XYZ file of C-alpha atoms in Angstrom:
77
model
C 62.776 27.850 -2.374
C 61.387 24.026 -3.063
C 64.030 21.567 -1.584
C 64.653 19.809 -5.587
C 65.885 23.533 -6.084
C 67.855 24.027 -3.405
C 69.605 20.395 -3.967
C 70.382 21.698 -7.003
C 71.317 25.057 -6.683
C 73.138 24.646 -2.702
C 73.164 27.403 -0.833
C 75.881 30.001 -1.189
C 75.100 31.617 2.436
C 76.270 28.144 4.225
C 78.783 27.340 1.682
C 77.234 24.137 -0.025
C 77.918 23.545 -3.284
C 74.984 22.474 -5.649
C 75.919 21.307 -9.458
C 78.454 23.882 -11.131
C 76.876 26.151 -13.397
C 73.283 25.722 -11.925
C 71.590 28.785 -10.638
C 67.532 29.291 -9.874
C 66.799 29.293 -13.765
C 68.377 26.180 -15.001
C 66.765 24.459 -11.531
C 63.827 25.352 -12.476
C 64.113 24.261 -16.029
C 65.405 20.924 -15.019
C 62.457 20.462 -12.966
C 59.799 21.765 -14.629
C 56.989 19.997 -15.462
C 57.896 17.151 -12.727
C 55.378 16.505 -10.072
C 56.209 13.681 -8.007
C 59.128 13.718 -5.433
C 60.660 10.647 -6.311
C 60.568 12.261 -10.242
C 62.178 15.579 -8.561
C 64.754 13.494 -6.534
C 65.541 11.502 -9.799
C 65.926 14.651 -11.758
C 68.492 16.037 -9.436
C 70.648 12.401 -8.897
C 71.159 13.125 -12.824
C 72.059 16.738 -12.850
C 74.601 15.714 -10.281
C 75.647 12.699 -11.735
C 75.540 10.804 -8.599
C 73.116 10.048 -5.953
C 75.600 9.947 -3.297
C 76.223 14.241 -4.450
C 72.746 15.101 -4.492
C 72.009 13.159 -1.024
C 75.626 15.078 0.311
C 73.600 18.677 -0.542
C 69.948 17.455 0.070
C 71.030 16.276 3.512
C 72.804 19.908 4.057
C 70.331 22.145 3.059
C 67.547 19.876 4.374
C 65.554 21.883 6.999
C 64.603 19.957 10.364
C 61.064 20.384 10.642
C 61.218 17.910 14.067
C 63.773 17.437 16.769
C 66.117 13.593 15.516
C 64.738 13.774 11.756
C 66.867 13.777 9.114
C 66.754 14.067 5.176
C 66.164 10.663 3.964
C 65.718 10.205 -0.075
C 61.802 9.358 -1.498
C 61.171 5.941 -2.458
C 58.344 4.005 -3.984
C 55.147 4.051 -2.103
């Protein structure tokens, strides 16, 4: 599943909570028709009515992809 989902959604296997009452349809409602990250990140900071929630989950169900990285929000480029 795309990450924006999954920060969303959580991940019932490891216990992490995403925003109550949003499964894999309403995620992908919320962020349909978005493109850019920093549109995807923004979309899920407002479903979870806080940035510091949706960072908690994104930086849980986050998958390392190299050894010392971490989840870290997009920004501006």
């Amino acid at each position: 599943a795309c990450l924006y989902t999954q920060i969303l959604t959580g991940d019932s296997t490891d216990s992490i909570p995403g925003v109550k009452g949003v499964g894999q349809k309403r995620a992908e409602k919320i962020l349909n028709g978005l493109h850019t990250e920093i549109d995807m990140w923004n979309a899920c900071v407002k479903a979870h009515k806080s940035e510091e929630s949706a960072n908690l989950t994104a930086s849980l169900v986050y998958t390392l992809r190299n050894h010392g990285e971490f989840w870290e929000p997009p920004t501006w480029q």
